[in-house]
mmCIF file of C-alpha atoms in Angstrom:
data_model
loop_
_atom_site.group_PDB
_atom_site.id
_atom_site.type_symbol
_atom_site.label_atom_id
_atom_site.label_comp_id
_atom_site.label_asym_id
_atom_site.label_seq_id
_atom_site.Cartn_x
_atom_site.Cartn_y
_atom_site.Cartn_z
ATOM 1 C CA MET A 47 -36.829 -16.503 -34.017
ATOM 2 C CA LEU A 48 -36.056 -17.930 -37.888
ATOM 3 C CA ALA A 49 -39.078 -16.452 -40.349
ATOM 4 C CA HIS A 50 -40.585 -19.152 -42.891
ATOM 5 C CA LEU A 51 -39.318 -19.615 -46.162
ATOM 6 C CA PRO A 52 -41.854 -19.098 -48.671
ATOM 7 C CA SER A 53 -41.970 -22.359 -50.908
ATOM 8 C CA SER A 54 -42.107 -20.017 -53.964
ATOM 9 C CA ALA A 55 -38.750 -18.555 -53.493
ATOM 10 C CA PRO A 56 -36.710 -18.628 -56.526
ATOM 11 C CA ASP A 57 -33.664 -20.520 -56.745
ATOM 12 C CA LEU A 58 -30.027 -18.282 -56.685
ATOM 13 C CA VAL A 59 -26.863 -19.510 -58.611
ATOM 14 C CA VAL A 60 -23.871 -19.341 -56.664
ATOM 15 C CA ASP A 61 -20.395 -20.651 -58.128
ATOM 16 C CA GLY A 62 -22.646 -22.763 -60.634
ATOM 17 C CA ARG A 63 -24.750 -23.944 -57.746
ATOM 18 C CA PRO A 64 -28.460 -23.098 -56.826
ATOM 19 C CA ASP A 65 -28.706 -20.965 -53.332
ATOM 20 C CA SER A 66 -31.880 -21.625 -51.623
ATOM 21 C CA THR A 67 -31.483 -18.564 -49.595
ATOM 22 C CA PRO A 68 -34.138 -16.112 -50.772
ATOM 23 C CA ASP A 69 -33.294 -12.147 -51.108
ATOM 24 C CA VAL A 70 -35.626 -11.160 -48.814
ATOM 25 C CA ILE A 71 -36.988 -12.699 -45.813
ATOM 26 C CA ASP A 72 -40.344 -11.291 -45.371
ATOM 27 C CA GLY A 73 -39.281 -8.323 -47.206
ATOM 28 C CA VAL A 74 -37.068 -7.379 -44.745
ATOM 29 C CA ALA A 75 -32.890 -7.555 -45.089
ATOM 30 C CA TYR A 76 -31.809 -10.394 -42.450
ATOM 31 C CA ALA A 77 -28.276 -8.476 -41.488
ATOM 32 C CA ARG A 78 -26.480 -5.222 -42.206
ATOM 33 C CA LEU A 79 -22.635 -4.937 -43.356
ATOM 34 C CA TYR A 80 -21.369 -1.276 -42.869
ATOM 35 C CA GLY A 81 -25.024 0.186 -43.000
ATOM 36 C CA GLU A 82 -26.010 -1.596 -46.264
ATOM 37 C CA PRO A 83 -28.541 -3.991 -46.162
ATOM 38 C CA LEU A 84 -27.732 -8.038 -46.750
ATOM 39 C CA PHE A 85 -30.141 -9.599 -48.855
ATOM 40 C CA ARG A 86 -28.162 -12.929 -49.886
ATOM 41 C CA MET A 87 -25.482 -14.746 -47.607
ATOM 42 C CA PRO A 88 -21.903 -14.024 -48.797
ATOM 43 C CA THR A 89 -19.930 -16.677 -49.973
ATOM 44 C CA ASP A 90 -16.183 -15.171 -49.337
ATOM 45 C CA LEU A 91 -16.913 -15.758 -45.517
ATOM 46 C CA TYR A 92 -13.718 -17.508 -43.298
ATOM 47 C CA ILE A 93 -13.644 -18.129 -39.981
ATOM 48 C CA PRO A 94 -10.286 -19.205 -38.489
ATOM 49 C CA PRO A 95 -10.113 -22.588 -36.609
ATOM 50 C CA ASP A 96 -9.102 -21.007 -33.654
ATOM 51 C CA ALA A 97 -11.730 -18.192 -33.677
ATOM 52 C CA LEU A 98 -13.116 -18.986 -30.279
ATOM 53 C CA GLU A 99 -11.728 -20.607 -27.842
ATOM 54 C CA VAL A 100 -13.897 -21.419 -24.493
ATOM 55 C CA PHE A 101 -12.170 -22.590 -21.240
ATOM 56 C CA LEU A 102 -13.888 -23.915 -18.770
ATOM 57 C CA GLU A 103 -11.659 -24.473 -16.191
ATOM 58 C CA ALA A 104 -7.929 -23.184 -15.631
ATOM 59 C CA PHE A 105 -5.559 -24.948 -13.532
ATOM 60 C CA GLU A 106 -2.499 -23.514 -11.793
ATOM 61 C CA GLY A 107 -0.258 -27.215 -12.650
ATOM 62 C CA PRO A 108 -0.609 -30.702 -12.462
ATOM 63 C CA LEU A 109 -0.998 -30.630 -8.239
ATOM 64 C CA ASP A 110 -3.717 -27.985 -9.146
ATOM 65 C CA LEU A 111 -5.533 -30.207 -11.502
ATOM 66 C CA LEU A 112 -5.288 -33.487 -9.570
ATOM 67 C CA LEU A 113 -6.742 -31.673 -6.161
ATOM 68 C CA TYR A 114 -9.462 -30.324 -8.405
ATOM 69 C CA LEU A 115 -10.354 -34.293 -9.502
ATOM 70 C CA ILE A 116 -9.881 -35.370 -5.855
ATOM 71 C CA ARG A 117 -12.280 -32.683 -3.967
ATOM 72 C CA LYS A 118 -14.882 -32.453 -6.857
ATOM 73 C CA GLN A 119 -15.890 -36.259 -6.209
ATOM 74 C CA ASN A 120 -15.246 -36.204 -2.488
ATOM 75 C CA PHE A 121 -12.720 -38.712 -2.600
ATOM 76 C CA ASN A 122 -10.753 -39.724 0.429
ATOM 77 C CA ILE A 123 -7.107 -37.932 -0.144
ATOM 78 C CA LEU A 124 -5.502 -40.230 2.106
ATOM 79 C CA ASP A 125 -7.101 -43.126 0.174
ATOM 80 C CA ILE A 126 -7.306 -41.872 -3.013
ATOM 81 C CA PRO A 127 -8.685 -44.254 -6.029
ATOM 82 C CA MET A 128 -5.863 -44.184 -8.641
ATOM 83 C CA ALA A 129 -7.898 -45.985 -11.617
ATOM 84 C CA GLN A 130 -10.537 -43.401 -11.331
ATOM 85 C CA VAL A 131 -8.368 -40.401 -10.664
ATOM 86 C CA THR A 132 -5.722 -41.614 -13.339
ATOM 87 C CA LYS A 133 -8.333 -42.166 -15.924
ATOM 88 C CA GLN A 134 -9.939 -38.569 -15.565
ATOM 89 C CA TYR A 135 -6.579 -37.006 -15.366
ATOM 90 C CA LEU A 136 -5.428 -38.375 -18.787
ATOM 91 C CA GLN A 137 -8.544 -37.317 -20.463
ATOM 92 C CA TYR A 138 -7.813 -33.888 -19.761
ATOM 93 C CA VAL A 139 -4.406 -34.107 -20.860
ATOM 94 C CA ASP A 140 -5.520 -35.628 -24.050
ATOM 95 C CA GLN A 141 -7.760 -32.540 -24.478
ATOM 96 C CA ILE A 142 -4.978 -29.718 -23.802
ATOM 97 C CA ARG A 143 -2.389 -31.948 -25.916
ATOM 98 C CA LEU A 144 -4.403 -30.551 -28.867
ATOM 99 C CA HIS A 145 -4.493 -26.938 -28.284
ATOM 100 C CA ASN A 146 -0.898 -26.461 -26.118
ATOM 101 C CA LEU A 147 1.493 -28.939 -26.472
ATOM 102 C CA GLU A 148 4.224 -27.056 -24.270
ATOM 103 C CA LEU A 149 2.018 -27.018 -21.389
ATOM 104 C CA ALA A 150 0.911 -30.558 -21.925
ATOM 105 C CA ALA A 151 4.637 -31.490 -21.434
ATOM 106 C CA GLU A 152 4.285 -30.274 -17.829
ATOM 107 C CA TYR A 153 1.083 -32.237 -17.248
ATOM 108 C CA LEU A 154 2.157 -35.556 -18.602
ATOM 109 C CA LEU A 155 4.842 -35.650 -16.397
ATOM 110 C CA MET A 156 2.215 -36.020 -13.494
ATOM 111 C CA ALA A 157 0.591 -38.470 -15.440
ATOM 112 C CA ALA A 158 3.551 -40.871 -15.342
ATOM 113 C CA MET A 159 3.806 -40.479 -11.804
ATOM 114 C CA LEU A 160 0.189 -41.743 -11.471
ATOM 115 C CA ILE A 161 0.927 -44.702 -13.937
ATOM 116 C CA GLU A 162 3.170 -45.610 -12.282
ATOM 117 C CA ILE A 163 1.636 -45.522 -8.883
ATOM 118 C CA LYS A 164 -1.148 -47.426 -10.187
ATOM 119 C CA SER A 165 1.005 -49.955 -11.506
ATOM 120 C CA ARG A 166 2.630 -50.521 -7.945
ATOM 121 C CA MET A 167 -0.310 -51.010 -6.524
ATOM 122 C CA LEU A 168 -1.554 -53.900 -8.788
ATOM 123 C CA LEU A 169 1.903 -55.982 -8.172
ATOM 124 C CA PRO A 170 1.788 -57.662 -4.624
ATOM 125 C CA VAL A 171 2.463 -56.479 -1.401
ATOM 126 C CA ARG A 172 6.008 -57.509 -0.134
ATOM 127 C CA LYS A 173 7.847 -56.911 2.933
ATOM 128 C CA ALA A 174 10.789 -55.098 3.237
ATOM 129 C CA ASP A 175 14.120 -56.574 4.794
ATOM 130 C CA THR A 176 13.776 -55.334 8.142
ATOM 131 C CA GLY A 177 10.314 -56.938 8.360
ATOM 132 C CA GLU A 178 8.584 -53.441 8.261
ATOM 133 C CA GLU A 179 5.330 -53.545 6.058
ATOM 134 C CA ALA A 180 6.276 -51.342 2.340
ATOM 135 C CA ALA A 181 5.215 -47.909 2.225
ATOM 136 C CA ASP A 182 1.980 -46.870 0.421
ATOM 137 C CA PRO A 183 3.205 -45.834 -3.076
ATOM 138 C CA ARG A 184 0.576 -43.008 -2.543
ATOM 139 C CA ALA A 185 2.383 -41.612 0.566
ATOM 140 C CA GLU A 186 4.489 -39.157 -1.618
ATOM 141 C CA LEU A 187 1.535 -37.777 -3.842
ATOM 142 C CA VAL A 188 -0.596 -37.037 -0.880
ATOM 143 C CA ARG A 189 2.006 -35.696 1.459
ATOM 144 C CA ARG A 190 2.465 -32.922 -2.059
ATOM 145 C CA LEU A 191 -0.964 -32.742 -2.139
ATOM 146 C CA LEU A 192 -1.908 -31.599 1.212
ATOM 147 C CA GLU A 193 0.932 -29.340 1.146
ATOM 148 C CA TYR A 194 0.078 -27.846 -2.230
ATOM 149 C CA GLU A 195 -3.660 -27.550 -0.852
ATOM 150 C CA GLN A 196 -2.320 -25.793 2.523
ATOM 151 C CA MET A 197 -0.361 -22.909 0.229
ATOM 152 C CA LYS A 198 -3.409 -22.411 -1.859
ATOM 153 C CA LEU A 199 -5.541 -21.760 1.103
ATOM 154 C CA ALA A 200 -3.308 -19.626 2.582
ATOM 155 C CA SER A 201 -2.720 -17.609 -1.055
ATOM 156 C CA GLN A 202 -6.516 -17.215 -1.051
ATOM 157 C CA GLN A 203 -6.740 -15.944 2.760
ATOM 158 C CA ILE A 204 -4.292 -13.425 2.043
ATOM 159 C CA ASP A 205 -5.769 -12.624 -1.332
ATOM 160 C CA ALA A 206 -8.856 -11.909 0.472
ATOM 161 C CA LEU A 207 -7.123 -9.334 2.545
ATOM 162 C CA PRO A 208 -7.947 -5.592 1.494
ATOM 163 C CA GLN A 209 -5.334 -4.573 -0.705
ATOM 164 C CA LEU A 210 -4.122 -0.829 -1.820
ATOM 165 C CA GLY A 211 -5.158 -0.053 -5.155
ATOM 166 C CA ARG A 212 -8.034 -3.145 -5.480
ATOM 167 C CA ASP A 213 -10.185 -2.286 -2.568
ATOM 168 C CA TYR A 214 -9.209 0.942 -1.487
ATOM 169 C CA VAL A 215 -7.244 3.825 -1.934
ATOM 170 C CA ARG A 216 -4.909 5.814 0.439
ATOM 171 C CA THR A 217 -6.244 9.548 1.038
ATOM 172 C CA GLN A 218 -3.545 12.327 0.732
ATOM 173 C CA VAL A 219 -4.247 15.602 2.257
ATOM 174 C CA TYR A 220 -1.798 18.262 1.743
ATOM 175 C CA ILE A 221 -1.724 21.351 4.177
ATOM 176 C CA GLU A 222 -0.104 24.500 3.347
ATOM 177 C CA GLN A 223 0.787 26.146 6.610
ATOM 178 C CA SER A 224 3.419 28.250 8.153
ATOM 179 C CA ILE A 225 5.538 26.777 11.018
ATOM 180 C CA VAL A 226 6.000 29.603 13.902
ATOM 181 C CA THR A 227 7.567 28.627 16.692
ATOM 182 C CA ARG A 228 5.492 29.048 19.785
ATOM 183 C CA TRP A 229 7.258 29.469 22.804
ATOM 184 C CA PRO A 230 5.442 29.142 26.215
ATOM 185 C CA GLU A 231 5.203 32.264 28.385
ATOM 186 C CA VAL A 232 6.957 33.403 31.263
ATOM 187 C CA GLU A 233 5.508 32.754 34.831
ATOM 188 C CA VAL A 234 5.520 36.102 36.864
ATOM 189 C CA VAL A 235 7.168 33.835 39.765
ATOM 190 C CA ASP A 236 10.089 33.142 37.472
ATOM 191 C CA LEU A 237 10.262 36.549 36.395
ATOM 192 C CA GLN A 238 10.560 37.871 39.900
ATOM 193 C CA ALA A 239 12.731 35.189 40.812
ATOM 194 C CA ALA A 240 14.951 35.848 38.405
ATOM 195 C CA TRP A 241 15.138 39.721 39.344
ATOM 196 C CA ALA A 242 15.427 38.969 43.115
ATOM 197 C CA ASP A 243 18.630 37.231 42.099
ATOM 198 C CA LEU A 244 20.134 39.895 40.146
ATOM 199 C CA ILE A 245 19.102 42.654 42.589
ATOM 200 C CA LYS A 246 21.397 39.853 45.400
ATOM 201 C CA ARG A 247 24.232 39.895 43.235
ATOM 202 C CA ALA A 248 24.262 43.790 42.524
ATOM 203 C CA LYS A 249 24.401 44.813 45.982
ATOM 204 C CA LEU A 250 27.219 42.205 46.620
ATOM 205 C CA THR A 251 29.349 44.380 44.039
ATOM 206 C CA ALA A 252 27.631 47.901 45.645
ATOM 207 C CA HIS A 253 30.194 50.491 46.068
ATOM 208 C CA HIS A 254 30.138 52.880 48.684
ATOM 209 C CA MET A 255 30.786 55.897 46.862
ATOM 210 C CA ILE A 256 28.687 58.232 46.876
ATOM 211 C CA SER A 257 27.883 60.216 43.723
ATOM 212 C CA ARG A 258 24.861 61.534 41.250
ATOM 213 C CA GLU A 259 24.559 59.905 38.093
ATOM 214 C CA GLU A 260 21.584 60.644 35.456
ATOM 215 C CA LEU A 261 20.215 57.417 34.111
ATOM 216 C CA SER A 262 18.209 57.547 30.994
ATOM 217 C CA VAL A 263 15.831 54.522 30.447
ATOM 218 C CA ARG A 264 15.831 55.436 26.578
ATOM 219 C CA GLU A 265 19.205 54.758 26.321
ATOM 220 C CA HIS A 266 18.978 51.522 27.909
ATOM 221 C CA MET A 267 16.530 50.801 25.555
ATOM 222 C CA THR A 268 18.572 51.332 22.832
ATOM 223 C CA SER A 269 21.224 49.753 23.990
ATOM 224 C CA ILE A 270 19.359 46.544 24.205
ATOM 225 C CA LEU A 271 17.864 46.534 21.129
ATOM 226 C CA ARG A 272 21.188 47.153 19.461
ATOM 227 C CA ARG A 273 22.558 44.201 21.485
ATOM 228 C CA LEU A 274 19.351 41.827 20.391
ATOM 229 C CA GLN A 275 20.081 42.772 16.777
ATOM 230 C CA SER A 276 23.662 40.888 16.653
ATOM 231 C CA THR A 277 22.187 37.754 18.331
ATOM 232 C CA LYS A 278 19.021 35.873 18.412
ATOM 233 C CA PHE A 279 18.594 35.009 21.897
ATOM 234 C CA VAL A 280 20.322 36.399 24.953
ATOM 235 C CA GLU A 281 20.018 35.270 28.341
ATOM 236 C CA PHE A 282 18.190 37.600 30.768
ATOM 237 C CA ALA A 283 20.932 37.865 33.474
ATOM 238 C CA ASP A 284 22.903 38.520 30.571
ATOM 239 C CA LEU A 285 21.554 41.894 29.325
ATOM 240 C CA PHE A 286 22.565 43.165 32.922
ATOM 241 C CA ASP A 287 25.815 44.261 34.846
ATOM 242 C CA PRO A 288 25.727 43.969 38.330
ATOM 243 C CA SER A 289 29.175 45.521 38.649
ATOM 244 C CA ARG A 290 27.626 48.812 37.436
ATOM 245 C CA GLY A 291 25.444 48.901 40.826
ATOM 246 C CA VAL A 292 21.615 48.757 41.895
ATOM 247 C CA PRO A 293 20.711 52.258 40.205
ATOM 248 C CA VAL A 294 21.829 50.869 36.800
ATOM 249 C CA VAL A 295 20.443 47.441 36.799
ATOM 250 C CA VAL A 296 17.164 49.237 37.785
ATOM 251 C CA VAL A 297 16.916 51.253 35.151
ATOM 252 C CA ASN A 298 17.914 48.599 32.493
ATOM 253 C CA PHE A 299 15.493 46.515 33.956
ATOM 254 C CA VAL A 300 12.686 49.093 33.484
ATOM 255 C CA ALA A 301 14.113 49.409 30.087
ATOM 256 C CA LEU A 302 13.637 45.909 29.124
ATOM 257 C CA LEU A 303 9.943 45.768 30.650
ATOM 258 C CA GLU A 304 9.234 48.988 28.670
ATOM 259 C CA LEU A 305 10.644 47.116 25.539
ATOM 260 C CA ALA A 306 8.504 44.446 26.509
ATOM 261 C CA LYS A 307 5.053 46.377 26.652
ATOM 262 C CA GLU A 308 5.821 48.230 23.539
ATOM 263 C CA THR A 309 6.283 44.559 21.851
ATOM 264 C CA LEU A 310 9.640 45.305 20.777
ATOM 265 C CA ILE A 311 10.869 42.322 22.430
ATOM 266 C CA GLU A 312 9.836 38.739 23.707
ATOM 267 C CA ILE A 313 10.632 37.109 27.101
ATOM 268 C CA THR A 314 10.633 33.486 26.495
ATOM 269 C CA GLN A 315 11.038 30.528 28.455
ATOM 270 C CA ALA A 316 11.504 26.647 27.190
ATOM 271 C CA GLU A 317 10.018 25.381 30.208
ATOM 272 C CA PRO A 318 9.206 25.595 34.057
ATOM 273 C CA PHE A 319 12.313 26.604 35.808
ATOM 274 C CA ALA A 320 14.384 26.735 32.715
ATOM 275 C CA PRO A 321 16.402 29.525 31.644
ATOM 276 C CA ILE A 322 14.842 32.651 30.981
ATOM 277 C CA TYR A 323 15.555 34.286 27.343
ATOM 278 C CA VAL A 324 14.913 37.550 25.463
ATOM 279 C CA ARG A 325 14.749 38.211 21.786
ATOM 280 C CA LEU A 326 13.245 40.263 19.586
ATOM 281 C CA ALA A 327 9.741 40.269 18.510
ATOM 282 C CA TYR A 328 8.814 38.556 15.798
ATOM 283 C CA ALA A 329 7.945 40.894 12.826
ATOM 284 C CA PRO A 330 6.251 39.295 9.731
ATOM 285 C CA SER A 331 7.551 40.573 6.127
#
């Protein structure tokens, strides 16, 4: 709200001319500059002509402007009133020529096309040499407008889709875990079948010599561990030598069971009915 100026306020002289602005309006400064009160209007103010620009509508090109004029006034795009549309289009072009001559050049080409169509519509309709009626001068323009409108609607639909970085962000979760291969446990039935096959093969190569042999389970345990240290996996049957007879095979098998009981070795199998393998037990470092 502006305060009423007292009629008795003394006139100030600025640049040889009287200034009717009083030093104080109702005892309060009407503005502050860098924290200091202003009691009189500065005389060196300069506002460039392009300090403030207001864009009421923004168009992406001549077709966009032309489509806007048609849709805003609910014109039939298949029967465009060229006189009204051309007049409104030229008014807009005159406005942008005052601010941006380079941008206006693009719109002037469409303006020339509209004027040409308007002039062709004023001429009498003449039939072609083939006897068919001449094509509507607006047909090509209508085709371009319909194609542009379809592309514009498609771009709006695509823009409405959720976009990464604009509508949502991708969640990233970092999980630190040690990857340890877990082998399936060996079924007892499979172990029995493997053992029965070894016994059968051992009997086929049995000797008929009677001899006394002292067999040590500990020695066989040490032998198995020594062999497993030199390789990663050993097939179950490769740990036995059937040619040495059934007693040796039995003691070697007992040694294998003792090592598994003491968790020094692991007996693994990839899947049912697959070969059985033996390896050293995993020891975390």
